[in-house]
mmCIF file of C-alpha atoms and ligand atoms in Angstrom:
data_model
loop_
_atom_site.group_PDB
_atom_site.id
_atom_site.type_symbol
_atom_site.label_atom_id
_atom_site.label_comp_id
_atom_site.label_asym_id
_atom_site.label_seq_id
_atom_site.Cartn_x
_atom_site.Cartn_y
_atom_site.Cartn_z
ATOM 1 C CA MET A 24 0.009 0.044 0.030
ATOM 2 C CA ARG A 25 1.054 3.661 -0.492
ATOM 3 C CA ALA A 26 2.044 5.605 2.609
ATOM 4 C CA ILE A 27 3.906 8.749 3.648
ATOM 5 C CA VAL A 28 6.973 7.587 5.682
ATOM 6 C CA CYS A 29 9.028 9.836 8.058
ATOM 7 C CA ASN A 30 12.415 8.180 8.077
ATOM 8 C CA ALA A 31 14.222 11.235 9.753
ATOM 9 C CA TYR A 32 13.089 14.189 11.698
ATOM 10 C CA GLY A 33 13.156 17.351 9.695
ATOM 11 C CA ASP A 34 11.224 19.427 7.175
ATOM 12 C CA PRO A 35 7.876 17.938 6.255
ATOM 13 C CA ARG A 36 8.772 18.554 2.507
ATOM 14 C CA ASP A 37 11.410 15.770 2.978
ATOM 15 C CA LEU A 38 8.730 13.187 3.643
ATOM 16 C CA VAL A 39 8.545 10.381 1.025
ATOM 17 C CA LEU A 40 5.685 8.530 -0.546
ATOM 18 C CA THR A 41 6.631 4.901 -0.278
ATOM 19 C CA ASP A 42 5.169 1.376 -0.807
ATOM 20 C CA VAL A 43 4.939 -0.411 2.498
ATOM 21 C CA PRO A 44 3.305 -3.690 3.589
ATOM 22 C CA ALA A 45 -0.401 -3.389 4.409
ATOM 23 C CA PRO A 46 -1.128 -3.887 8.154
ATOM 24 C CA SER A 47 -2.890 -7.053 9.631
ATOM 25 C CA ALA A 48 -5.376 -6.962 12.409
ATOM 26 C CA SER A 49 -4.205 -8.219 15.830
ATOM 27 C CA ALA A 50 -6.621 -9.216 18.626
ATOM 28 C CA GLY A 51 -9.027 -6.289 19.293
ATOM 29 C CA GLU A 52 -8.085 -4.491 16.234
ATOM 30 C CA VAL A 53 -9.807 -3.605 12.957
ATOM 31 C CA ILE A 54 -8.270 -2.603 9.635
ATOM 32 C CA ILE A 55 -9.720 0.658 8.058
ATOM 33 C CA GLN A 56 -9.485 1.312 4.338
ATOM 34 C CA VAL A 57 -8.625 5.035 4.705
ATOM 35 C CA GLU A 58 -10.867 7.431 2.799
ATOM 36 C CA ALA A 59 -9.761 10.636 4.553
ATOM 37 C CA ALA A 60 -7.037 11.631 6.978
ATOM 38 C CA GLY A 61 -7.011 14.867 8.850
ATOM 39 C CA LEU A 62 -3.847 16.941 9.466
ATOM 40 C CA GLY A 63 -3.014 19.349 12.331
ATOM 41 C CA TYR A 64 -0.066 21.334 13.622
ATOM 42 C CA VAL A 65 0.870 18.512 16.013
ATOM 43 C CA ASP A 66 1.490 16.112 13.154
ATOM 44 C CA ALA A 67 3.973 18.565 11.470
ATOM 45 C CA LEU A 68 5.575 18.967 14.919
ATOM 46 C CA HIS A 69 6.043 15.150 15.105
ATOM 47 C CA VAL A 70 7.867 15.095 11.766
ATOM 48 C CA ARG A 71 10.029 17.937 12.933
ATOM 49 C CA GLY A 72 10.818 15.901 16.133
ATOM 50 C CA GLY A 73 9.705 18.909 18.091
ATOM 51 C CA TYR A 74 6.944 17.372 20.181
ATOM 52 C CA GLN A 75 7.540 16.582 23.861
ATOM 53 C CA VAL A 76 7.539 12.895 23.165
ATOM 54 C CA LYS A 77 9.411 11.939 20.101
ATOM 55 C CA LYS A 78 7.981 9.089 17.882
ATOM 56 C CA PRO A 79 10.468 6.342 17.216
ATOM 57 C CA LEU A 80 11.711 6.286 13.478
ATOM 58 C CA PRO A 81 10.558 5.408 11.005
ATOM 59 C CA PHE A 82 6.783 6.138 11.270
ATOM 60 C CA ILE A 83 3.846 7.039 9.232
ATOM 61 C CA PRO A 84 2.336 10.541 10.386
ATOM 62 C CA GLY A 85 -1.318 11.178 10.666
ATOM 63 C CA SER A 86 -3.573 10.451 13.725
ATOM 64 C CA GLU A 87 -7.062 10.861 12.553
ATOM 65 C CA VAL A 88 -8.757 8.892 9.889
ATOM 66 C CA ALA A 89 -12.184 7.983 8.459
ATOM 67 C CA GLY A 90 -13.026 5.062 6.098
ATOM 68 C CA LEU A 91 -14.404 1.585 5.925
ATOM 69 C CA ILE A 92 -13.668 -1.443 8.174
ATOM 70 C CA ILE A 93 -12.411 -4.091 5.761
ATOM 71 C CA ALA A 94 -10.950 -6.596 8.335
ATOM 72 C CA ILE A 95 -11.265 -7.498 12.058
ATOM 73 C CA GLY A 96 -9.097 -9.345 14.422
ATOM 74 C CA SER A 97 -10.092 -11.864 17.105
ATOM 75 C CA ASN A 98 -12.183 -10.546 20.058
ATOM 76 C CA VAL A 99 -13.987 -7.935 17.731
ATOM 77 C CA SER A 100 -17.599 -7.898 17.101
ATOM 78 C CA PRO A 101 -18.309 -9.205 13.508
ATOM 79 C CA GLU A 102 -20.859 -6.462 13.257
ATOM 80 C CA LEU A 103 -18.162 -3.896 12.866
ATOM 81 C CA MET A 104 -17.177 -5.489 9.435
ATOM 82 C CA GLY A 105 -18.180 -3.050 6.567
ATOM 83 C CA GLN A 106 -19.033 -0.109 8.945
ATOM 84 C CA ARG A 107 -17.843 3.468 8.058
ATOM 85 C CA VAL A 108 -16.071 4.810 11.073
ATOM 86 C CA THR A 109 -13.691 7.519 12.172
ATOM 87 C CA ALA A 110 -10.806 6.798 14.601
ATOM 88 C CA LEU A 111 -7.917 8.375 16.360
ATOM 89 C CA SER A 112 -4.506 6.627 16.352
ATOM 90 C CA SER A 113 -1.077 7.631 17.661
ATOM 91 C CA ASN A 114 0.182 7.559 13.945
ATOM 92 C CA GLY A 115 -0.224 5.710 10.679
ATOM 93 C CA GLY A 116 -2.961 7.925 9.129
ATOM 94 C CA LEU A 117 -1.248 8.923 5.979
ATOM 95 C CA ALA A 118 -1.583 5.369 4.471
ATOM 96 C CA GLU A 119 -4.122 3.519 2.423
ATOM 97 C CA GLN A 120 -4.890 1.196 5.406
ATOM 98 C CA ILE A 121 -4.483 1.487 9.144
ATOM 99 C CA ALA A 122 -4.788 -0.857 12.001
ATOM 100 C CA VAL A 123 -6.472 0.580 15.092
ATOM 101 C CA PRO A 124 -8.103 -0.806 18.303
ATOM 102 C CA ALA A 125 -11.820 -1.509 17.678
ATOM 103 C CA THR A 126 -12.672 0.438 20.751
ATOM 104 C CA SER A 127 -11.229 3.661 19.201
ATOM 105 C CA CYS A 128 -13.710 3.619 16.410
ATOM 106 C CA MET A 129 -16.936 5.746 16.166
ATOM 107 C CA GLN A 130 -19.474 4.756 13.686
ATOM 108 C CA LEU A 131 -20.179 7.685 11.264
ATOM 109 C CA PRO A 132 -23.637 9.101 11.474
ATOM 110 C CA ASP A 133 -25.651 9.009 8.211
ATOM 111 C CA GLY A 134 -24.757 11.855 5.883
ATOM 112 C CA PHE A 135 -21.499 12.589 7.734
ATOM 113 C CA SER A 136 -18.850 12.211 4.883
ATOM 114 C CA SER A 137 -15.394 10.810 5.594
ATOM 115 C CA ASP A 138 -13.821 14.054 4.585
ATOM 116 C CA ALA A 139 -15.896 15.855 7.294
ATOM 117 C CA ALA A 140 -15.306 13.199 9.816
ATOM 118 C CA ALA A 141 -11.563 13.279 9.406
ATOM 119 C CA SER A 142 -11.600 16.989 9.744
ATOM 120 C CA ALA A 143 -13.723 16.838 12.988
ATOM 121 C CA LEU A 144 -12.610 14.040 15.345
ATOM 122 C CA LEU A 145 -9.571 15.637 17.226
ATOM 123 C CA ASN A 146 -10.461 19.375 16.906
ATOM 124 C CA TYR A 147 -14.129 18.916 17.608
ATOM 125 C CA CYS A 148 -13.795 16.563 20.588
ATOM 126 C CA THR A 149 -11.046 18.822 21.982
ATOM 127 C CA GLY A 150 -13.430 21.826 21.425
ATOM 128 C CA LEU A 151 -16.433 20.026 23.072
ATOM 129 C CA TYR A 152 -14.342 18.767 25.960
ATOM 130 C CA GLY A 153 -12.661 22.197 26.373
ATOM 131 C CA LEU A 154 -15.583 24.559 25.990
ATOM 132 C CA GLU A 155 -18.274 22.393 27.646
ATOM 133 C CA THR A 156 -16.371 20.169 30.385
ATOM 134 C CA CYS A 157 -13.423 22.330 31.183
ATOM 135 C CA GLY A 158 -14.821 25.776 30.315
ATOM 136 C CA GLN A 159 -18.409 25.348 31.578
ATOM 137 C CA LEU A 160 -19.611 27.470 28.584
ATOM 138 C CA ARG A 161 -23.118 28.572 28.687
ATOM 139 C CA ALA A 162 -25.466 29.964 26.013
ATOM 140 C CA GLY A 163 -25.285 33.794 25.971
ATOM 141 C CA GLU A 164 -21.635 34.015 27.111
ATOM 142 C CA THR A 165 -18.922 35.568 24.923
ATOM 143 C CA VAL A 166 -15.827 33.463 23.955
ATOM 144 C CA LEU A 167 -12.600 34.793 22.616
ATOM 145 C CA VAL A 168 -10.862 32.247 20.232
ATOM 146 C CA LEU A 169 -7.124 32.831 19.543
ATOM 147 C CA GLY A 170 -5.466 31.507 16.340
ATOM 148 C CA ALA A 171 -9.095 31.309 15.252
ATOM 149 C CA SER A 172 -8.455 30.592 11.605
ATOM 150 C CA GLY A 173 -6.657 27.378 12.388
ATOM 151 C CA GLY A 174 -7.922 23.942 12.470
ATOM 152 C CA VAL A 175 -8.560 24.057 16.268
ATOM 153 C CA GLY A 176 -9.760 27.550 16.007
ATOM 154 C CA LEU A 177 -12.406 27.154 13.359
ATOM 155 C CA ALA A 178 -13.705 24.103 15.194
ATOM 156 C CA ALA A 179 -14.016 26.115 18.479
ATOM 157 C CA ILE A 180 -15.917 28.920 16.556
ATOM 158 C CA ASP A 181 -18.363 26.357 15.033
ATOM 159 C CA ILE A 182 -18.944 24.654 18.367
ATOM 160 C CA ALA A 183 -19.234 27.888 20.493
ATOM 161 C CA LYS A 184 -21.865 29.138 18.092
ATOM 162 C CA GLY A 185 -23.637 25.794 18.111
ATOM 163 C CA LEU A 186 -23.796 26.066 21.950
ATOM 164 C CA GLY A 187 -25.304 29.604 21.698
ATOM 165 C CA ALA A 188 -22.351 31.738 22.571
ATOM 166 C CA THR A 189 -21.122 34.909 21.011
ATOM 167 C CA VAL A 190 -17.667 34.455 19.322
ATOM 168 C CA ALA A 191 -14.883 36.930 19.066
ATOM 169 C CA ALA A 192 -12.141 35.603 16.717
ATOM 170 C CA ALA A 193 -8.486 36.767 16.879
ATOM 171 C CA ALA A 194 -6.058 35.971 13.933
ATOM 172 C CA SER A 195 -3.146 37.636 12.198
ATOM 173 C CA SER A 196 -4.628 38.959 8.830
ATOM 174 C CA ASP A 197 -7.815 40.286 7.453
ATOM 175 C CA ASP A 198 -8.068 37.263 5.082
ATOM 176 C CA LYS A 199 -7.861 34.871 7.997
ATOM 177 C CA LEU A 200 -10.459 36.845 9.817
ATOM 178 C CA ALA A 201 -12.816 36.705 6.822
ATOM 179 C CA SER A 202 -12.666 32.812 7.098
ATOM 180 C CA CYS A 203 -13.532 33.265 10.793
ATOM 181 C CA ARG A 204 -16.559 35.367 9.903
ATOM 182 C CA ALA A 205 -17.580 32.709 7.314
ATOM 183 C CA ARG A 206 -17.418 30.089 9.971
ATOM 184 C CA GLY A 207 -19.805 32.105 12.192
ATOM 185 C CA ALA A 208 -17.599 34.486 14.331
ATOM 186 C CA ASP A 209 -19.644 37.599 15.418
ATOM 187 C CA LEU A 210 -16.593 39.846 16.132
ATOM 188 C CA THR A 211 -13.099 39.863 14.817
ATOM 189 C CA VAL A 212 -9.729 41.389 16.005
ATOM 190 C CA ASN A 213 -6.384 41.318 14.100
ATOM 191 C CA TYR A 214 -3.973 40.300 16.937
ATOM 192 C CA SER A 215 -0.823 41.180 14.896
ATOM 193 C CA GLN A 216 -1.603 44.783 15.655
ATOM 194 C CA PRO A 217 0.092 46.077 18.754
ATOM 195 C CA ASP A 218 -3.046 47.649 20.117
ATOM 196 C CA TRP A 219 -5.256 44.779 19.599
ATOM 197 C CA ARG A 220 -6.545 44.645 23.164
ATOM 198 C CA LYS A 221 -8.078 48.037 22.700
ATOM 199 C CA THR A 222 -9.591 46.873 19.426
ATOM 200 C CA LEU A 223 -11.005 43.842 21.149
ATOM 201 C CA GLU A 224 -12.498 46.008 23.932
ATOM 202 C CA THR A 225 -14.070 48.367 21.443
ATOM 203 C CA GLU A 226 -15.527 45.223 19.607
ATOM 204 C CA LEU A 227 -16.924 43.809 22.762
ATOM 205 C CA ALA A 228 -18.631 47.098 23.672
ATOM 206 C CA GLY A 229 -19.064 46.344 27.225
ATOM 207 C CA ARG A 230 -20.012 42.611 26.686
ATOM 208 C CA PRO A 231 -18.432 40.588 29.434
ATOM 209 C CA LEU A 232 -15.694 38.302 28.072
ATOM 210 C CA THR A 233 -16.010 35.126 30.002
ATOM 211 C CA VAL A 234 -14.134 32.284 28.125
ATOM 212 C CA ILE A 235 -10.899 32.259 26.200
ATOM 213 C CA TYR A 236 -10.038 29.302 23.994
ATOM 214 C CA ASP A 237 -6.180 29.584 23.539
ATOM 215 C CA PRO A 238 -4.298 27.143 21.027
ATOM 216 C CA VAL A 239 -1.455 29.703 20.354
ATOM 217 C CA GLY A 240 0.146 30.843 23.727
ATOM 218 C CA GLY A 241 3.088 33.359 23.426
ATOM 219 C CA ALA A 242 2.354 37.070 24.484
ATOM 220 C CA TRP A 243 -1.175 36.681 23.151
ATOM 221 C CA SER A 244 -2.161 34.689 26.112
ATOM 222 C CA GLU A 245 -1.607 37.326 28.773
ATOM 223 C CA THR A 246 -2.975 40.203 26.709
ATOM 224 C CA ALA A 247 -6.127 37.992 26.329
ATOM 225 C CA PHE A 248 -6.394 37.022 29.955
ATOM 226 C CA ARG A 249 -6.185 40.696 30.846
ATOM 227 C CA CYS A 250 -9.470 41.136 28.897
ATOM 228 C CA LEU A 251 -11.337 38.529 31.027
ATOM 229 C CA SER A 252 -14.328 39.466 33.204
ATOM 230 C CA PRO A 253 -14.575 38.233 36.794
ATOM 231 C CA GLY A 254 -15.397 34.560 36.897
ATOM 232 C CA GLY A 255 -13.680 34.076 33.533
ATOM 233 C CA ARG A 256 -12.039 30.824 32.312
ATOM 234 C CA HIS A 257 -8.872 30.815 30.267
ATOM 235 C CA LEU A 258 -8.652 27.468 28.417
ATOM 236 C CA VAL A 259 -5.085 26.482 27.638
ATOM 237 C CA VAL A 260 -5.104 24.248 24.446
ATOM 238 C CA GLY A 261 -1.741 24.566 22.832
ATOM 239 C CA PHE A 262 1.299 26.585 22.000
ATOM 240 C CA ALA A 263 1.305 26.887 18.123
ATOM 241 C CA GLY A 264 2.959 30.372 18.566
ATOM 242 C CA GLY A 265 5.997 28.384 19.800
ATOM 243 C CA GLU A 266 6.408 30.078 23.251
ATOM 244 C CA ILE A 267 4.930 28.848 26.532
ATOM 245 C CA PRO A 268 3.392 31.909 28.263
ATOM 246 C CA ARG A 269 4.206 32.681 31.996
ATOM 247 C CA ILE A 270 1.158 34.628 33.441
ATOM 248 C CA PRO A 271 1.720 36.333 36.782
ATOM 249 C CA LEU A 272 -0.507 34.551 39.351
ATOM 250 C CA ASN A 273 -1.787 38.071 40.671
ATOM 251 C CA LEU A 274 -3.818 38.134 37.404
ATOM 252 C CA PRO A 275 -6.162 35.198 38.204
ATOM 253 C CA LEU A 276 -6.498 36.572 41.716
ATOM 254 C CA LEU A 277 -7.387 40.115 40.699
ATOM 255 C CA LYS A 278 -9.670 38.884 37.772
ATOM 256 C CA ARG A 279 -11.179 36.093 40.135
ATOM 257 C CA SER A 280 -10.751 33.936 37.100
ATOM 258 C CA SER A 281 -9.283 30.495 36.318
ATOM 259 C CA ILE A 282 -6.566 29.100 33.930
ATOM 260 C CA VAL A 283 -7.788 25.600 32.900
ATOM 261 C CA GLY A 284 -5.562 23.040 31.117
ATOM 262 C CA VAL A 285 -7.344 21.233 28.108
ATOM 263 C CA ASP A 286 -5.647 17.927 27.035
ATOM 264 C CA TRP A 287 -8.175 15.864 25.236
ATOM 265 C CA GLY A 288 -5.572 13.113 24.454
ATOM 266 C CA GLY A 289 -4.503 12.961 28.120
ATOM 267 C CA TYR A 290 -8.237 12.877 29.265
ATOM 268 C CA VAL A 291 -8.967 9.922 27.075
ATOM 269 C CA ARG A 292 -5.676 8.133 27.833
ATOM 270 C CA ASN A 293 -6.543 8.390 31.493
ATOM 271 C CA ASN A 294 -9.919 6.504 30.954
ATOM 272 C CA SER A 295 -11.014 5.743 27.486
ATOM 273 C CA ALA A 296 -14.590 5.416 28.445
ATOM 274 C CA ASP A 297 -14.583 9.142 29.038
ATOM 275 C CA ALA A 298 -14.283 9.677 25.278
ATOM 276 C CA THR A 299 -17.679 8.022 24.438
ATOM 277 C CA PRO A 300 -20.132 10.663 25.827
ATOM 278 C CA VAL A 301 -18.066 13.405 24.065
ATOM 279 C CA MET A 302 -17.987 11.464 20.810
ATOM 280 C CA GLN A 303 -21.729 10.707 21.095
ATOM 281 C CA ARG A 304 -22.381 14.555 21.902
ATOM 282 C CA LEU A 305 -20.341 15.375 18.607
ATOM 283 C CA ALA A 306 -22.404 12.970 16.729
ATOM 284 C CA ASP A 307 -25.647 14.311 18.115
ATOM 285 C CA LEU A 308 -24.719 17.922 17.432
ATOM 286 C CA VAL A 309 -23.644 16.970 13.906
ATOM 287 C CA SER A 310 -27.006 14.993 13.271
ATOM 288 C CA SER A 311 -29.080 17.975 14.677
ATOM 289 C CA GLY A 312 -27.182 20.392 12.228
ATOM 290 C CA LYS A 313 -25.953 22.678 15.289
ATOM 291 C CA ILE A 314 -22.424 22.120 14.159
ATOM 292 C CA THR A 315 -21.077 21.475 10.606
ATOM 293 C CA PRO A 316 -17.568 20.070 10.523
ATOM 294 C CA ARG A 317 -15.842 20.202 7.207
ATOM 295 C CA PRO A 318 -12.358 20.364 5.749
ATOM 296 C CA THR A 319 -11.190 23.698 4.555
ATOM 297 C CA ALA A 320 -9.113 22.069 1.824
ATOM 298 C CA THR A 321 -8.387 18.515 0.525
ATOM 299 C CA TYR A 322 -5.328 17.135 -1.099
ATOM 300 C CA PRO A 323 -4.163 13.886 -2.535
ATOM 301 C CA LEU A 324 -1.701 11.723 -0.576
ATOM 302 C CA ASP A 325 1.343 12.909 -2.438
ATOM 303 C CA GLU A 326 0.693 16.570 -1.525
ATOM 304 C CA ALA A 327 0.560 15.702 2.321
ATOM 305 C CA PRO A 328 4.286 16.877 2.870
ATOM 306 C CA TRP A 329 3.255 20.337 1.346
ATOM 307 C CA ALA A 330 0.144 20.559 3.439
ATOM 308 C CA LEU A 331 2.119 19.741 6.679
ATOM 309 C CA GLU A 332 4.678 22.496 5.682
ATOM 310 C CA GLN A 333 1.843 25.018 5.502
ATOM 311 C CA LEU A 334 0.831 24.208 9.107
ATOM 312 C CA MET A 335 4.325 24.990 10.285
ATOM 313 C CA THR A 336 4.444 28.292 8.461
ATOM 314 C CA ARG A 337 1.016 29.852 9.312
ATOM 315 C CA GLY A 338 0.026 29.227 5.521
ATOM 316 C CA ASN A 339 -2.980 27.424 6.169
ATOM 317 C CA VAL A 340 -6.631 28.230 6.895
ATOM 318 C CA GLY A 341 -8.591 25.668 8.944
ATOM 319 C CA LYS A 342 -8.258 21.922 8.683
ATOM 320 C CA PRO A 343 -6.385 20.191 5.650
ATOM 321 C CA VAL A 344 -7.689 16.722 4.830
ATOM 322 C CA ILE A 345 -5.964 14.144 2.706
ATOM 323 C CA VAL A 346 -8.340 12.263 0.668
ATOM 324 C CA PHE A 347 -7.783 8.712 -0.937
ATOM 325 C CA PRO A 348 -9.541 7.484 -4.125
ATOM 326 C CA HIS A 349 -11.935 4.756 -3.560
HETATM 327 N N1 NAP B 411 -4.964 20.262 23.964
HETATM 328 C C1 NAP B 411 -5.445 19.505 22.994
HETATM 329 O O1 NAP B 411 -6.146 18.520 23.379
HETATM 330 C C2 NAP B 411 -5.037 19.797 21.648
HETATM 331 C C3 NAP B 411 -5.773 19.195 20.570
HETATM 332 C C4 NAP B 411 -5.514 19.528 19.257
HETATM 333 C C5 NAP B 411 -4.622 20.347 19.002
HETATM 334 N N2 NAP B 411 -3.899 20.973 20.014
HETATM 335 C C6 NAP B 411 -2.950 22.136 19.811
HETATM 336 O O2 NAP B 411 -3.580 23.167 19.333
HETATM 337 C C7 NAP B 411 -2.583 24.105 18.573
HETATM 338 C C8 NAP B 411 -3.199 24.534 17.244
HETATM 339 O O3 NAP B 411 -3.248 23.382 16.356
HETATM 340 P P1 NAP B 411 -3.882 23.490 14.861
HETATM 341 O O4 NAP B 411 -3.989 22.074 14.298
HETATM 342 O O5 NAP B 411 -5.202 24.280 15.038
HETATM 343 O O6 NAP B 411 -2.861 24.308 14.279
HETATM 344 P P2 NAP B 411 -3.060 25.302 12.952
HETATM 345 O O7 NAP B 411 -4.153 25.006 12.122
HETATM 346 O O8 NAP B 411 -1.772 25.582 12.362
HETATM 347 O O9 NAP B 411 -3.491 26.699 13.724
HETATM 348 C C9 NAP B 411 -2.693 27.348 14.595
HETATM 349 C C10 NAP B 411 -2.757 28.787 14.542
HETATM 350 O O10 NAP B 411 -1.945 29.423 15.342
HETATM 351 C C11 NAP B 411 -1.400 30.599 14.906
HETATM 352 N N3 NAP B 411 -0.013 30.779 15.043
HETATM 353 C C12 NAP B 411 0.572 31.876 15.549
HETATM 354 N N4 NAP B 411 1.943 31.641 15.595
HETATM 355 C C13 NAP B 411 2.183 30.601 14.905
HETATM 356 C C14 NAP B 411 3.377 29.754 14.464
HETATM 357 N N5 NAP B 411 4.675 30.378 14.797
HETATM 358 N N6 NAP B 411 3.245 28.716 13.726
HETATM 359 C C15 NAP B 411 2.057 28.231 13.505
HETATM 360 N N7 NAP B 411 0.947 28.822 13.814
HETATM 361 C C16 NAP B 411 0.972 29.990 14.551
HETATM 362 C C17 NAP B 411 -1.784 30.670 13.353
HETATM 363 O O11 NAP B 411 -2.684 31.764 13.162
HETATM 364 P P3 NAP B 411 -2.372 33.214 12.956
HETATM 365 O O12 NAP B 411 -1.429 33.473 11.764
HETATM 366 O O13 NAP B 411 -3.656 33.916 12.715
HETATM 367 O O14 NAP B 411 -1.645 33.676 14.210
HETATM 368 C C18 NAP B 411 -2.543 29.411 13.133
HETATM 369 O O15 NAP B 411 -3.748 29.539 12.488
HETATM 370 C C19 NAP B 411 -1.360 23.191 18.382
HETATM 371 O O16 NAP B 411 -0.335 23.571 19.337
HETATM 372 C C20 NAP B 411 -1.750 21.737 18.743
HETATM 373 O O17 NAP B 411 -0.778 20.944 19.306
HETATM 374 C C21 NAP B 411 -4.210 20.789 21.338
#
């Protein structure tokens, strides 16, 4: 089968498209014929060898897929055979077939395409877990999303709107902000401008800002935190800006606000059963039309290195998805 293989840490453009043996299903596993694979910043970071935990070489990047179950191992319900599912894996997504534990598969609701599912699993589960479980977001509240035009950011806009919140989106260019508006953001602010805090406050027009969804970090985090209203929740999702912020602890005290860590992967690793209600909530919100996950761009497998490079250089908008002919 064809796969993108990382033989050495480095530039995503050095990744190679290779023929490798197809996987077989061990006990408890299924084989998915991959129809679509989502890409995120974290995949590019793994290829660079820049993630906290390095993946042993060689490896096939890609951690979220959607497709058809074509084989099952022992101890797997035969009913799974032939089902269309989406699944998270530690790697292996950029390949025509992947072996994953049967327990990590979620059956796709009717009308939910593989492209849409592969764009949704990680970012939407993180968003639902982050905004609802960690952030206790309620309808009528106002959320600021940083890095709002990225994959995690656009998903957060869609979810927050679906939950009845007002969304302020922050990104680095007017084009990116236009994508945020198209996804449903009510207010926008260009945070590459030095006085962006003032612009945000003008946009908010006295409306209390109670939740910040922050996948970027750097100096943006503290500026955003200073805009929170009392009782606010600053959700720490990631550090795509490359710098881990150090916020003085007098700020949460003065603001009577909390800083809450959002680690969807860690939450699920701690107890895999915790994933089920969140994934079910995702399926329900999709079925009811309250949220509408979709890829912003699709590419064939041989363009995956280029798509990963875009994620490292702030060149992308939203969630790129690799699609496989079937
Ligand atoms: N906690 C969790 O469970 C969880 C789950 C999924 C992802 N994440 C993390 O969330 C973060 C965002 O992931 P993503 O897939 O949404 O990435 P993405 O699509 O590349 O979006 C990240 C955004 O960050 C901004 N940014 C600022 N400085 C940047 C830089 N030096 N390099 C790249 N982007 C920069 C960019 O927007 P502007 O150009 O507008 O600034 C970009 O749109 C990553 O750190 C990822 O590891 C965490």
